[in-house]
Short mmCIF file of C-alpha atoms in Angstrom, two decimals:
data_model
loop_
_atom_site.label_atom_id
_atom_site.label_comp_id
_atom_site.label_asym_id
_atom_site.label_seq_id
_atom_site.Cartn_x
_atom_site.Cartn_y
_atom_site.Cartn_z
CA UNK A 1 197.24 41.21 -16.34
CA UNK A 2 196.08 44.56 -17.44
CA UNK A 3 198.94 47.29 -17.23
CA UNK A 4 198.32 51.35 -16.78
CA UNK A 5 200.48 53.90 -17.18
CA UNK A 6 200.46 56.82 -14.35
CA UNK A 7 201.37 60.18 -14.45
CA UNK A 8 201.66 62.42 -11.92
CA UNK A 9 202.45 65.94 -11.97
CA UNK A 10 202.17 69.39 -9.74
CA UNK A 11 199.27 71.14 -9.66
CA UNK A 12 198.35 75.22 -9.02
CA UNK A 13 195.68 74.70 -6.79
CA UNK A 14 193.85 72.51 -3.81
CA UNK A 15 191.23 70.42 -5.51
CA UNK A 16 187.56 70.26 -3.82
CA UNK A 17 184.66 67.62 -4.17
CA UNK A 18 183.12 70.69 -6.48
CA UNK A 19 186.08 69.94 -9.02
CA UNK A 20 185.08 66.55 -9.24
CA UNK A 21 182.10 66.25 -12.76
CA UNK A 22 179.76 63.83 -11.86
CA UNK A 23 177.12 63.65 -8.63
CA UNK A 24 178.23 59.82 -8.42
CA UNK A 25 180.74 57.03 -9.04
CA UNK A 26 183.05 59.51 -7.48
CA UNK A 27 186.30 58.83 -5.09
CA UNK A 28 186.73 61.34 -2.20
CA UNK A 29 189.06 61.16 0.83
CA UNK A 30 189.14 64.45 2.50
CA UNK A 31 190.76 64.85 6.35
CA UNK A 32 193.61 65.91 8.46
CA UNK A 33 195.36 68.53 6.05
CA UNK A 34 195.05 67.07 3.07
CA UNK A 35 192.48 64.69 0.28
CA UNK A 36 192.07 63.05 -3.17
CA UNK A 37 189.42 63.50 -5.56
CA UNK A 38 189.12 60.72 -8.40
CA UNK A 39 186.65 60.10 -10.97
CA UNK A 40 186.54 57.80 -14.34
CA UNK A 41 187.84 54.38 -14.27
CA UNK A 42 191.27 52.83 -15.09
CA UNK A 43 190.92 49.28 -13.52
CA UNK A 44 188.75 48.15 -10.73
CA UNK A 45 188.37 44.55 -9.33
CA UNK A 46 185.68 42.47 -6.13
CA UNK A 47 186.78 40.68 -3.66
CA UNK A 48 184.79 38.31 -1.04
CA UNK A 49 185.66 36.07 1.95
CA UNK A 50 187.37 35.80 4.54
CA UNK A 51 190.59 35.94 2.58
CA UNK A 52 189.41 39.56 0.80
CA UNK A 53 192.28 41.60 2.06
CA UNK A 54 195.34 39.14 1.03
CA UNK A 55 193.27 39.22 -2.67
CA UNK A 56 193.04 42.47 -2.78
CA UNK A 57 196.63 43.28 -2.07
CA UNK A 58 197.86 40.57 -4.59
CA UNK A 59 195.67 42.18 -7.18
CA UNK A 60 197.07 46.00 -6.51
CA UNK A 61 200.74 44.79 -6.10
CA UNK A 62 200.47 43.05 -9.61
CA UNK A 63 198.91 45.64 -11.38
CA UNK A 64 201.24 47.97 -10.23
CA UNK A 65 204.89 45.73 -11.26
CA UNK A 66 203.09 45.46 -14.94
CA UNK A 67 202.37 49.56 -15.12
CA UNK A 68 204.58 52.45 -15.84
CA UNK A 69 204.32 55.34 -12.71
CA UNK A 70 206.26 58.41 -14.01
CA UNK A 71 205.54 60.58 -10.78
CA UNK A 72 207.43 64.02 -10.32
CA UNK A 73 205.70 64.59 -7.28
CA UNK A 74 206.89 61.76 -4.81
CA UNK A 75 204.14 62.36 -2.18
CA UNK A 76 201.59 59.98 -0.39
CA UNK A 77 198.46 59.43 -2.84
CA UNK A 78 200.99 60.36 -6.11
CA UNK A 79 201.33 57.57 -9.14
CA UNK A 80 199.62 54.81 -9.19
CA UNK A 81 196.36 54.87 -6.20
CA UNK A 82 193.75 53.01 -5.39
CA UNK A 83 190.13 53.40 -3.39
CA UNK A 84 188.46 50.86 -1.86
CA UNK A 85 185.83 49.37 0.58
CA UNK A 86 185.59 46.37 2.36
CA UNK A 87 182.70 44.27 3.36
CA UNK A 88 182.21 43.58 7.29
CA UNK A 89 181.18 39.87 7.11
CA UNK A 90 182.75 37.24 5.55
CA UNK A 91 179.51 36.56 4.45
CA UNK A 92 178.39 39.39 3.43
CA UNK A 93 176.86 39.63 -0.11
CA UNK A 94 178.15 43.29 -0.93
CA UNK A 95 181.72 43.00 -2.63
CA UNK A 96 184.44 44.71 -1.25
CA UNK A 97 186.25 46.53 -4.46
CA UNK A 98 189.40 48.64 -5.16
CA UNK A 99 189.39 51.05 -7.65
CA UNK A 100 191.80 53.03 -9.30
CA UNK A 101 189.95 56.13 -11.15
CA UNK A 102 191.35 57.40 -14.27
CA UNK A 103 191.96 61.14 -12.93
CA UNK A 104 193.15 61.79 -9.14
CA UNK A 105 193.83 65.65 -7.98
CA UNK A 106 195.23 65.58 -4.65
CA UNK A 107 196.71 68.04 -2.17
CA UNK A 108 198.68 67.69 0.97
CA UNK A 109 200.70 70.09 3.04
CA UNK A 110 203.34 69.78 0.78
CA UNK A 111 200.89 71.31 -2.11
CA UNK A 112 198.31 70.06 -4.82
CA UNK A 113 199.11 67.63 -7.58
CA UNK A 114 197.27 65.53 -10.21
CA UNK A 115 197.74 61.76 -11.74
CA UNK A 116 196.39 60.74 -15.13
CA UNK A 117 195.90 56.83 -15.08
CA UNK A 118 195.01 55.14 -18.84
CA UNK A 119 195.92 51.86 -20.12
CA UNK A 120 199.66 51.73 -20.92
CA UNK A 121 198.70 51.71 -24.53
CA UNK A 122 197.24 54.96 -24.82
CA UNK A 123 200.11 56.64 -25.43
CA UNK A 124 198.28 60.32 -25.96
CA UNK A 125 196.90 61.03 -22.58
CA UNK A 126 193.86 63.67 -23.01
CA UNK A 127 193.88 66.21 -19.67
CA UNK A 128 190.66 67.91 -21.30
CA UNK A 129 188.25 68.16 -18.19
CA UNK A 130 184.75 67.93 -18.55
CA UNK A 131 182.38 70.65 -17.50
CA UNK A 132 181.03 69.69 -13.71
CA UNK A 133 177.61 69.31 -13.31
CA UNK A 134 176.04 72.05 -10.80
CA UNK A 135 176.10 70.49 -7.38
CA UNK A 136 172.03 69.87 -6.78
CA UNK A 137 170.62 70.02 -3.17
CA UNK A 138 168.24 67.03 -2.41
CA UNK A 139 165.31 68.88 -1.79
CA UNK A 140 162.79 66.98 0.83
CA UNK A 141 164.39 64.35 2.40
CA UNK A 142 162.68 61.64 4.60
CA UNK A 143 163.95 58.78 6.94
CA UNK A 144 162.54 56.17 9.16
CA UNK A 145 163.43 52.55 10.44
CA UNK A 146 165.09 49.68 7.86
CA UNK A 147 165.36 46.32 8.61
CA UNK A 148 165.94 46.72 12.50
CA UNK A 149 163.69 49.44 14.10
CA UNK A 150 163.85 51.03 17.59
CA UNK A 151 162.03 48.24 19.55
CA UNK A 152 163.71 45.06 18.13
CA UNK A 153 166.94 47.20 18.49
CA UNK A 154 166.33 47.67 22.21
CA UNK A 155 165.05 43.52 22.35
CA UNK A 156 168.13 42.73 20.87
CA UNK A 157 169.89 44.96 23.51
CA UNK A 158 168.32 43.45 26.02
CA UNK A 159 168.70 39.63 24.78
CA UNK A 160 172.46 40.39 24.47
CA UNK A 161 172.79 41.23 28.30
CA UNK A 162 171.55 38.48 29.15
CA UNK A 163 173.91 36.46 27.18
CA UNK A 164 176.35 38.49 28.93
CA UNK A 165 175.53 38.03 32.05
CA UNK A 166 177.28 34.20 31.55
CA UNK A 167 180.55 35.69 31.43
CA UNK A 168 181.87 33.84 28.35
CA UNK A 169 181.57 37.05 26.62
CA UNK A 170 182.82 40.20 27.48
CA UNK A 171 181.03 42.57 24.79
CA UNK A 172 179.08 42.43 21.68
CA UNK A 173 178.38 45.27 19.08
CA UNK A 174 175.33 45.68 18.18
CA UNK A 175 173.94 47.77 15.05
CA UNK A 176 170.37 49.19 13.92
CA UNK A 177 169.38 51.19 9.92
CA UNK A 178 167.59 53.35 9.21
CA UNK A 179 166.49 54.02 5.55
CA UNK A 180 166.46 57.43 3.57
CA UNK A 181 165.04 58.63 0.72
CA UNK A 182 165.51 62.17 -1.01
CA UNK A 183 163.25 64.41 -3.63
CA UNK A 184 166.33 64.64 -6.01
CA UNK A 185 169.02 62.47 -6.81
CA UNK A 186 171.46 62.42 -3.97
CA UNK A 187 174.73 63.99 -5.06
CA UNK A 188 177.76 62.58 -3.16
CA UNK A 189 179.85 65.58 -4.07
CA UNK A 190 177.26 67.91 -1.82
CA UNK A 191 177.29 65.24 1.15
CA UNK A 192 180.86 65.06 1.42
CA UNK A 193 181.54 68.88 1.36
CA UNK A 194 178.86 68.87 4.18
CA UNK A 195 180.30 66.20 6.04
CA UNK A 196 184.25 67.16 6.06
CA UNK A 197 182.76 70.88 6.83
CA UNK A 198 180.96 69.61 10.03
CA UNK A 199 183.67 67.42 11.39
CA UNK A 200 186.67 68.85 9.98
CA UNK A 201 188.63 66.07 12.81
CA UNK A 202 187.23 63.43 11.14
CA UNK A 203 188.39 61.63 7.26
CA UNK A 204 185.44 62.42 5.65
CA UNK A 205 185.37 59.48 2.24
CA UNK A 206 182.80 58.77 -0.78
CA UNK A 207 184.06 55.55 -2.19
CA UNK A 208 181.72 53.13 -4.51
CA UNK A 209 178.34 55.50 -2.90
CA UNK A 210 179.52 54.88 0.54
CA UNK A 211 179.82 58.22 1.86
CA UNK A 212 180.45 59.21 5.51
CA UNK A 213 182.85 61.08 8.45
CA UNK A 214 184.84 58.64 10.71
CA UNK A 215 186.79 59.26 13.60
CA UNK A 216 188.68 56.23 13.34
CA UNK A 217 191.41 55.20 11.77
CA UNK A 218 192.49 51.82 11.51
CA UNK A 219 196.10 51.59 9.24
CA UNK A 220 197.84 54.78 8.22
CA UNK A 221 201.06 54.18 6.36
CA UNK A 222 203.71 56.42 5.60
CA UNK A 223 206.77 54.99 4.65
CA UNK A 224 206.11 51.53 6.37
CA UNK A 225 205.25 53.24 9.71
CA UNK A 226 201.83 52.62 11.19
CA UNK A 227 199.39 55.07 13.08
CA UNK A 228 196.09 53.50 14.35
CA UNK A 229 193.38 55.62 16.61
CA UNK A 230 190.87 53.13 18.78
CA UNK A 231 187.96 54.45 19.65
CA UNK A 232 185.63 53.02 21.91
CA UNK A 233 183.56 54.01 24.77
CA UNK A 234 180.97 57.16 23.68
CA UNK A 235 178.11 59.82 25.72
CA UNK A 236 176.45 61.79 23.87
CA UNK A 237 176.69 65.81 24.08
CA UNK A 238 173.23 66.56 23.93
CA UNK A 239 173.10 68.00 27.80
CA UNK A 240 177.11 69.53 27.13
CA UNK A 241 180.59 68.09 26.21
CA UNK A 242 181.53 69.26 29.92
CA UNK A 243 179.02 66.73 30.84
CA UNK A 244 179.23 64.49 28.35
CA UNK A 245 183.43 63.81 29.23
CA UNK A 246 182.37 63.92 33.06
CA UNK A 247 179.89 61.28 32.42
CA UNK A 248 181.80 59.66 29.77
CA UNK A 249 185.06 59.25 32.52
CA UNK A 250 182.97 58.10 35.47
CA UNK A 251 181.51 55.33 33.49
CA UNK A 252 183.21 51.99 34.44
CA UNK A 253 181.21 50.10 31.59
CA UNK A 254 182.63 52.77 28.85
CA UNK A 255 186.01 52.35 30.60
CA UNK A 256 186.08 48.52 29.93
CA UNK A 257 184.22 48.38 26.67
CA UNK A 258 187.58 50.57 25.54
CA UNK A 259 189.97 48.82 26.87
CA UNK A 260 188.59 45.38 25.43
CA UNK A 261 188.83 47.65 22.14
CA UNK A 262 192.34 49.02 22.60
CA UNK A 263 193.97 45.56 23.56
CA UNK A 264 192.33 43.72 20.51
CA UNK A 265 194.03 46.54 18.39
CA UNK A 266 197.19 46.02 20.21
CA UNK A 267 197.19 42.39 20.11
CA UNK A 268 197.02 42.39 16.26
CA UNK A 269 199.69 45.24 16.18
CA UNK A 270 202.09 43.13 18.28
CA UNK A 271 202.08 40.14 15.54
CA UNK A 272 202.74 42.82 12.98
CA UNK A 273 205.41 45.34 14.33
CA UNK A 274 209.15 44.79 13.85
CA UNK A 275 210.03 46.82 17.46
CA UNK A 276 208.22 48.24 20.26
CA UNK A 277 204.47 49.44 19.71
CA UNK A 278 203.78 53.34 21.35
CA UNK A 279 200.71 53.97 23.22
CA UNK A 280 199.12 57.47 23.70
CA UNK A 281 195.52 57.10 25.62
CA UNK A 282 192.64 56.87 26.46
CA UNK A 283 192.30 60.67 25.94
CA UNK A 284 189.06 62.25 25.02
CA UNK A 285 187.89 62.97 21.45
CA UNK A 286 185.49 65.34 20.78
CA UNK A 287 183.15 65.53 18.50
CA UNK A 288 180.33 67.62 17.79
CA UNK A 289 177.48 65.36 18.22
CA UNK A 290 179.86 62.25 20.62
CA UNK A 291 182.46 62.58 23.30
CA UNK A 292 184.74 58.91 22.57
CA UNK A 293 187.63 57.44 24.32
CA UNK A 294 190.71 57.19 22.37
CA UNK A 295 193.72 55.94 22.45
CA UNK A 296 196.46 56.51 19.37
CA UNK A 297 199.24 53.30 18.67
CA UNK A 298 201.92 53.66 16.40
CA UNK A 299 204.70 51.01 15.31
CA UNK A 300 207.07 49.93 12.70
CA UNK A 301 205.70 47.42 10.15
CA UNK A 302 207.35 44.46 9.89
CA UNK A 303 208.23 43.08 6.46
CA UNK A 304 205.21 41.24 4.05
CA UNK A 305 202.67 43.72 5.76
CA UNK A 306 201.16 46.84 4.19
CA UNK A 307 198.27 49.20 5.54
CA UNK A 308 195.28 46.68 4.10
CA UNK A 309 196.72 43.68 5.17
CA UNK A 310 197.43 45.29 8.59
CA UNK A 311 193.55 46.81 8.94
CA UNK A 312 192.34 43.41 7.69
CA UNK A 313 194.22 41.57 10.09
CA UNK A 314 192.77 43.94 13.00
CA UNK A 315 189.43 43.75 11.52
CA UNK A 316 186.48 43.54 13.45
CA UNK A 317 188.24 44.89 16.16
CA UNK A 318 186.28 44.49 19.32
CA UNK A 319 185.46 48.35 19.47
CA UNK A 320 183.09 47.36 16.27
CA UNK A 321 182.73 43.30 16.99
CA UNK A 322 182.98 43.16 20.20
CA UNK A 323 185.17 40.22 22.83
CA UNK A 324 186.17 37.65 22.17
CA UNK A 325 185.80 38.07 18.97
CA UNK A 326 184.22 34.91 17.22
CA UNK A 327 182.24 34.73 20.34
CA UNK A 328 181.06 38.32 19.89
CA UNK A 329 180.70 37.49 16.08
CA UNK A 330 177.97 34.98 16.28
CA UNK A 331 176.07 36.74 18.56
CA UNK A 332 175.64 39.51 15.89
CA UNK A 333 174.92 37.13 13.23
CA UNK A 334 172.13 35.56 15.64
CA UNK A 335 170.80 38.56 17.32
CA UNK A 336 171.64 41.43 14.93
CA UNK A 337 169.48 40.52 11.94
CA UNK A 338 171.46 42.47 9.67
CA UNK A 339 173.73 42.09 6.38
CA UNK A 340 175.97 44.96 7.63
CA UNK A 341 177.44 45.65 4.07
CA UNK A 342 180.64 47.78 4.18
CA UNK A 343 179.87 49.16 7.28
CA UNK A 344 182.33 49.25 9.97
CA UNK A 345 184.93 47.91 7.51
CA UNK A 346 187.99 49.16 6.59
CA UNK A 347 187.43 52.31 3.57
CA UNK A 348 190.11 54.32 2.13
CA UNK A 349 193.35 54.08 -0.33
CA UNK A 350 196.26 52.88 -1.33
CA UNK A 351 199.35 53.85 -3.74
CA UNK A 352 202.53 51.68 -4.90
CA UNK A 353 204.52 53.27 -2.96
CA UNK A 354 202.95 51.72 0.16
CA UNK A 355 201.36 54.91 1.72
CA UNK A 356 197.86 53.87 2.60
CA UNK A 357 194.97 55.27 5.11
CA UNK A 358 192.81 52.67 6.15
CA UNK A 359 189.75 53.97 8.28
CA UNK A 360 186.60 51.73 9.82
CA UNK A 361 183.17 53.12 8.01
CA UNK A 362 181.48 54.96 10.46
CA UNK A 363 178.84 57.57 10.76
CA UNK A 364 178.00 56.81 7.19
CA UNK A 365 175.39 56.18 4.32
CA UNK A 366 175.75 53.64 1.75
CA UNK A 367 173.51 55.29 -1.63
CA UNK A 368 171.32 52.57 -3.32
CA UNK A 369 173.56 51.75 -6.86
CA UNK A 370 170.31 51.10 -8.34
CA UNK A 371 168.57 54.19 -7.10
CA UNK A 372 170.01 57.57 -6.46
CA UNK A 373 167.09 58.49 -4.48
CA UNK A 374 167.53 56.01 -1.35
CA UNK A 375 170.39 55.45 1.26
CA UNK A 376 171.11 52.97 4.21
CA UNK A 377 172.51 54.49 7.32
CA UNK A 378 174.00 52.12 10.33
CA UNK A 379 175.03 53.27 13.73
CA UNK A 380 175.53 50.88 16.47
CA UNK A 381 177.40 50.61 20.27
CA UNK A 382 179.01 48.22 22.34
CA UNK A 383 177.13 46.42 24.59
CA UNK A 384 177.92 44.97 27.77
CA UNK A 385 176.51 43.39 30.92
CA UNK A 386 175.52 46.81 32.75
CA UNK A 387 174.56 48.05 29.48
CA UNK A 388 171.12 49.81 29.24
CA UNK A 389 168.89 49.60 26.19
CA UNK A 390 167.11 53.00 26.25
CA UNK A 391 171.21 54.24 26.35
CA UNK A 392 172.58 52.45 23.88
CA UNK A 393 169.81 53.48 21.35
CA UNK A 394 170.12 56.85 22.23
CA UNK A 395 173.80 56.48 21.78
CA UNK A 396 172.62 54.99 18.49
CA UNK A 397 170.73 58.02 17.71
CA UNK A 398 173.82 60.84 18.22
CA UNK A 399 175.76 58.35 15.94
CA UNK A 400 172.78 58.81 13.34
CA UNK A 401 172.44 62.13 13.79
CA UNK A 402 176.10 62.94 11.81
CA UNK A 403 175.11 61.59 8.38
CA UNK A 404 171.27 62.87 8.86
CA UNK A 405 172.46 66.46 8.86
CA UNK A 406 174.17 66.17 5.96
CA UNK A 407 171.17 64.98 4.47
CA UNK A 408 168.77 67.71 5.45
CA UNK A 409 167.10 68.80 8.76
CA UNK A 410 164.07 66.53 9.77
CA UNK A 411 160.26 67.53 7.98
CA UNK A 412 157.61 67.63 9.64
#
């Protein structure tokens, strides 16, 4: 087992993505009054199936016991952290990884800091930064339909309702991509400072070129205590948010579709907890482009579980799978027609201390590893037995429309 040796010390100022050298390869996680940026690698490791999570925290929890952490600081994110992003499917043939970079600068409301991370035999850590490259805009940018366009979206739509319409199952989520391609290499460092700008309510992340904003959050740990947000149940605010929460409220299928999410959420949190779980919803989150129903839980963790094996054990929740879950599960894999990838998986960090923030990938791009120039976007919604195609693409579309405009406006 490889060992590291972490150091951790106070810094003078807030980082920013701009701090951070390279346009990719990069580890971001900016939201709710604080963020880390990492770059360089100390140790990184894949993970598949359906037992990725358990691996993944086995493989963090030994590296850690075998390295040194000499951390002044004492604050979530300080010593010895981790990145990483999980794959939806089982099945699916991207990896999930964790990664631990080899410099982390980090700020919370508590104030800035930075960790050095090396192999425990280089003794002589080097804190010489390198000279960032300027921050490059994309220049044209172009997008149109992947593997699922508009019309076999709205078929699929349509098949699933009729499925539903047996009463077996009670909702299925259903996804479409679109692809993009840019002028210029795409520089993650530029989308993210976009992104957390426009939705400054939202944990904006770049981990392993999958860069997005999500409003939901499935694990946050702090000091074994749990905070999950369920969202589920959306309108779009193109004709007002006044509108869009009237509409949003009166809508008995949005109603249900969120509670199907919030009790598979609570279900999973109930085998985990070690005393009563807290329930604050459905309110109304808004967002610039989406009105959602939300509800907040919070609990206790139980001994044996951490943030990742919590989010893995809740993942696919239904707001993202749909109910009942295996049910809803093989109606995407037969319907769908997509290899979702990391999308609507669990994406964020860890440390050894146990603090962790576990978010689902949403309103997100994934950039091609092989080519700088191209991205996959996924939106989807949950669809039910009153659901109506021409809707849920359009709710598809104000989904979309959050990475897009970090991108670039639409050419003509």
């Amino acid at each position: 087992m490889t060992s590291l040796r972490a150091v951790t010390r106070p810094a003078e100022r807030r980082p920013s993505p701009g701090d951070v050298p390279q346009p990719r390869g990069n580890m971001i996680w900016v939201g709710h009054g604080g963020g880390m940026v990492g770059w360089g690698l100390a140790a990184s490791q894949t993970f598949s199936g359906p037992d990725r999570f358990r691996q993944a925290q086995e493989w963090f929890d030994s590296l850690a016991a075998a390295s040194t952490i000499d951390d002044t600081v004492q604050s979530p994110g300080t010593g010895l952290a981790a990145f990483g992003t999980f794959s939806f499917s089982d099945e699916s043939a991207d990896a999930s990884t964790l990664t631990i970079p080899a410099r982390i600068r980090g700020w919370n409301e508590h104030g800035a800091w930075e960790t050095l991370i090396s192999p425990a035999e280089d003794t002589a850590q080097s804190d010489e930064i390198e000279e960032p490259e300027p921050i490059a805009d994309f220049g044209r940018v172009v997008w149109g339909p992947g593997e699922v366009d508009e019309d076999r979206f709205i078929d699929a739509v349509a098949e699933t309702v009729e499925i539903l319409a047996d009463g077996d199952i009670k909702k299925v989520v259903l996804a479409r991509d679109i692809a993009i391609v840019s002028e210029r290499p795409m520089d993650e460092r530029l989308l993210t400072a976009r992104l957390a700008s426009a939705f400054p309510s939202c944990w904006t992340f770049c981990i392993d070129g999958l860069t997005g904003a999500t409003p939901e959050m499935l694990a946050s740990v702090r000091g074994g205590h749990l905070k999950t947000r369920v969202l589920a149940g959306s309108w779009p605010t193109t004709g007002g948010h006044e509108a869009a929460e009237y509409a949003l409220r009166s809508s008995a299928k949005d109603i249900a579709e969120h509670r199907y999410a919030s009790d598979s959420v609570l279900h999973a949190i109930d085998l985990q907890a070690s005393g009563p779980v807290r329930a604050d919803g459905p309110t109304i989150l808004h967002l610039p482009n989406v009105v959602h129903l939300s509800t907040d839980f919070e609990a206790d963790l139980a001994p044996g579980w951490t943030g990742l094996t919590a989010a893995g054990a809740m993942h696919p929740t239904a707001a993202v799978g749909g109910t009942p879950t295996d049910l809803a599960l093989d109606v995407i894999a037969r319907i769908e027609g997509l290899d979702r990838g990391r999308y609507a998986a669990p994406v964020g960090w860890m440390d050894a201390a146990g603090n962790s923030d576990w978010a689902l990938a949403l309103r997100c791009a994934q950039i091609d590893p092989t080519d700088p120039h191209r991205a996959r976007a996924l939106a989807g919604g949950g669809v039910m037995d009153r659901s109506v195609p021409q809707q849920e693409l359009a709710e598809t579309e104000a989904k979309f429309s959050a990475v897009l405009h970090a991108f670039s406006r639409p050419t003509a």
